[in-house]
């Protein structure tokens, strides 16, 4: 396991991470907490790219999406990620952090389009880059977008922020004897069909030799410990 601080990372945040205790939408207290955790890492001089999901907003209209064409529903979900990205950008701006949102869908009046060289330049300039709208294609999750953008940005690791503190051998909510893995291989994760990320994302990271760390974003200082190479969460590796 890496025991030195990473220099460039990609943080994968689910939309649900912004909900807090609410049923859907953005909980301002939770958003403030998450930005505080991000700033702790940013202040270490680490370059941060972020991919964010949209399940918290799309969940609010989920009953209306039942029976909808899958591609149409996926495009609606992509637009939800743009709303989350703008909210996160604004929250970071309020505490003096310069962040840029790039979208895989073109909405020029609201956000700039995804342009790889520009995103790389933003990172090198010390700006946080938030990638919205997934890959821009239906049928691909924001987990896959995180793997793709991570590879394109040349990050050292993809950090999957969840509500649990890593990958267990069974559901820790149901099994009090569940054991937390400190590390596990891509092949074993895919063989066991562990669903912390989708199979396409795992396969892409495996092929690019891009490790994944799964940890709890709700655990104070966990993000900072992860990027410092400390023993936190579960490392998925070749």
GROMACS .gro file of C-alpha atoms in nm, residues 117-228:
model
  112
  117UNK     CA    1  -0.643   1.973  -2.203
  118UNK     CA    2  -0.831   2.254  -2.026
  119UNK     CA    3  -0.922   2.026  -1.736
  120UNK     CA    4  -0.559   1.920  -1.701
  121UNK     CA    5  -0.452   2.284  -1.702
  122UNK     CA    6  -0.703   2.369  -1.430
  123UNK     CA    7  -0.560   2.091  -1.211
  124UNK     CA    8  -0.206   2.211  -1.270
  125UNK     CA    9  -0.316   2.565  -1.177
  126UNK     CA   10  -0.443   2.442  -0.843
  127UNK     CA   11  -0.813   2.447  -0.922
  128UNK     CA   12  -1.057   2.170  -0.831
  129UNK     CA   13  -1.228   2.027  -1.139
  130UNK     CA   14  -1.580   1.885  -1.108
  131UNK     CA   15  -1.694   1.661  -1.393
  132UNK     CA   16  -2.069   1.651  -1.453
  133UNK     CA   17  -2.309   1.460  -1.679
  134UNK     CA   18  -2.124   1.130  -1.649
  135UNK     CA   19  -1.973   1.018  -1.977
  136UNK     CA   20  -2.241   1.203  -2.174
  137UNK     CA   21  -2.387   0.872  -2.290
  138UNK     CA   22  -2.688   0.674  -2.164
  139UNK     CA   23  -2.637   0.324  -2.020
  140UNK     CA   24  -2.308   0.427  -1.854
  141UNK     CA   25  -2.299   0.511  -1.483
  142UNK     CA   26  -2.112   0.790  -1.310
  143UNK     CA   27  -1.887   0.516  -1.166
  144UNK     CA   28  -1.775   0.444  -1.521
  145UNK     CA   29  -1.735   0.819  -1.576
  146UNK     CA   30  -1.508   0.831  -1.269
  147UNK     CA   31  -1.289   0.552  -1.408
  148UNK     CA   32  -1.279   0.719  -1.750
  149UNK     CA   33  -1.202   1.070  -1.624
  150UNK     CA   34  -0.949   0.931  -1.377
  151UNK     CA   35  -0.761   0.763  -1.661
  152UNK     CA   36  -0.783   1.073  -1.881
  153UNK     CA   37  -0.659   1.301  -1.602
  154UNK     CA   38  -0.369   1.072  -1.515
  155UNK     CA   39  -0.470   1.044  -1.150
  156UNK     CA   40  -0.290   0.804  -0.921
  157UNK     CA   41  -0.604   0.661  -0.765
  158UNK     CA   42  -0.984   0.674  -0.784
  159UNK     CA   43  -1.145   0.734  -0.446
  160UNK     CA   44  -1.496   0.596  -0.413
  161UNK     CA   45  -1.670   0.783  -0.131
  162UNK     CA   46  -1.953   0.581   0.024
  163UNK     CA   47  -2.159   0.557   0.340
  164UNK     CA   48  -1.958   0.258   0.468
  165UNK     CA   49  -1.589   0.254   0.553
  166UNK     CA   50  -1.480   0.001   0.293
  167UNK     CA   51  -1.558  -0.339   0.141
  168UNK     CA   52  -1.671  -0.617   0.375
  169UNK     CA   53  -1.703  -0.992   0.325
  170UNK     CA   54  -2.075  -0.953   0.405
  171UNK     CA   55  -2.325  -0.676   0.471
  172UNK     CA   56  -2.206  -0.504   0.794
  173UNK     CA   57  -2.558  -0.372   0.856
  174UNK     CA   58  -2.690  -0.727   0.876
  175UNK     CA   59  -2.385  -0.920   0.997
  176UNK     CA   60  -2.212  -0.796   1.316
  177UNK     CA   61  -1.922  -1.031   1.240
  178UNK     CA   62  -1.860  -0.889   0.894
  179UNK     CA   63  -1.488  -0.842   0.823
  180UNK     CA   64  -1.348  -0.531   0.653
  181UNK     CA   65  -1.095  -0.596   0.377
  182UNK     CA   66  -0.789  -0.371   0.389
  183UNK     CA   67  -0.722  -0.467   0.026
  184UNK     CA   68  -0.872  -0.689  -0.242
  185UNK     CA   69  -0.790  -0.759  -0.607
  186UNK     CA   70  -0.998  -0.646  -0.903
  187UNK     CA   71  -1.041  -1.007  -1.011
  188UNK     CA   72  -1.177  -1.107  -0.671
  189UNK     CA   73  -1.416  -0.812  -0.660
  190UNK     CA   74  -1.553  -0.900  -1.003
  191UNK     CA   75  -1.566  -1.273  -0.926
  192UNK     CA   76  -1.767  -1.210  -0.609
  193UNK     CA   77  -1.980  -0.949  -0.786
  194UNK     CA   78  -1.922  -0.693  -0.515
  195UNK     CA   79  -2.143  -0.402  -0.616
  196UNK     CA   80  -1.963  -0.105  -0.463
  197UNK     CA   81  -1.897   0.010  -0.821
  198UNK     CA   82  -2.029  -0.125  -1.148
  199UNK     CA   83  -1.840  -0.392  -1.341
  200UNK     CA   84  -1.753  -0.160  -1.631
  201UNK     CA   85  -1.580   0.084  -1.396
  202UNK     CA   86  -1.387  -0.196  -1.225
  203UNK     CA   87  -1.281  -0.343  -1.561
  204UNK     CA   88  -1.164  -0.006  -1.694
  205UNK     CA   89  -0.960   0.068  -1.381
  206UNK     CA   90  -0.812  -0.281  -1.386
  207UNK     CA   91  -0.711  -0.248  -1.752
  208UNK     CA   92  -0.552   0.093  -1.684
  209UNK     CA   93  -0.384  -0.035  -1.367
  210UNK     CA   94  -0.564   0.241  -1.179
  211UNK     CA   95  -0.628   0.146  -0.815
  212UNK     CA   96  -0.953   0.227  -0.634
  213UNK     CA   97  -0.990   0.311  -0.266
  214UNK     CA   98  -1.333   0.267  -0.108
  215UNK     CA   99  -1.394   0.466   0.210
  216UNK     CA  100  -1.660   0.652   0.406
  217UNK     CA  101  -1.694   1.021   0.326
  218UNK     CA  102  -1.894   1.057   0.648
  219UNK     CA  103  -1.598   0.953   0.862
  220UNK     CA  104  -1.421   1.270   0.969
  221UNK     CA  105  -1.070   1.306   0.821
  222UNK     CA  106  -1.102   0.977   0.629
  223UNK     CA  107  -1.048   1.153   0.295
  224UNK     CA  108  -0.733   1.317   0.428
  225UNK     CA  109  -0.600   0.989   0.568
  226UNK     CA  110  -0.665   0.811   0.238
  227UNK     CA  111  -0.468   1.063   0.031
  228UNK     CA  112  -0.187   1.051   0.286
   0.00000   0.00000   0.00000
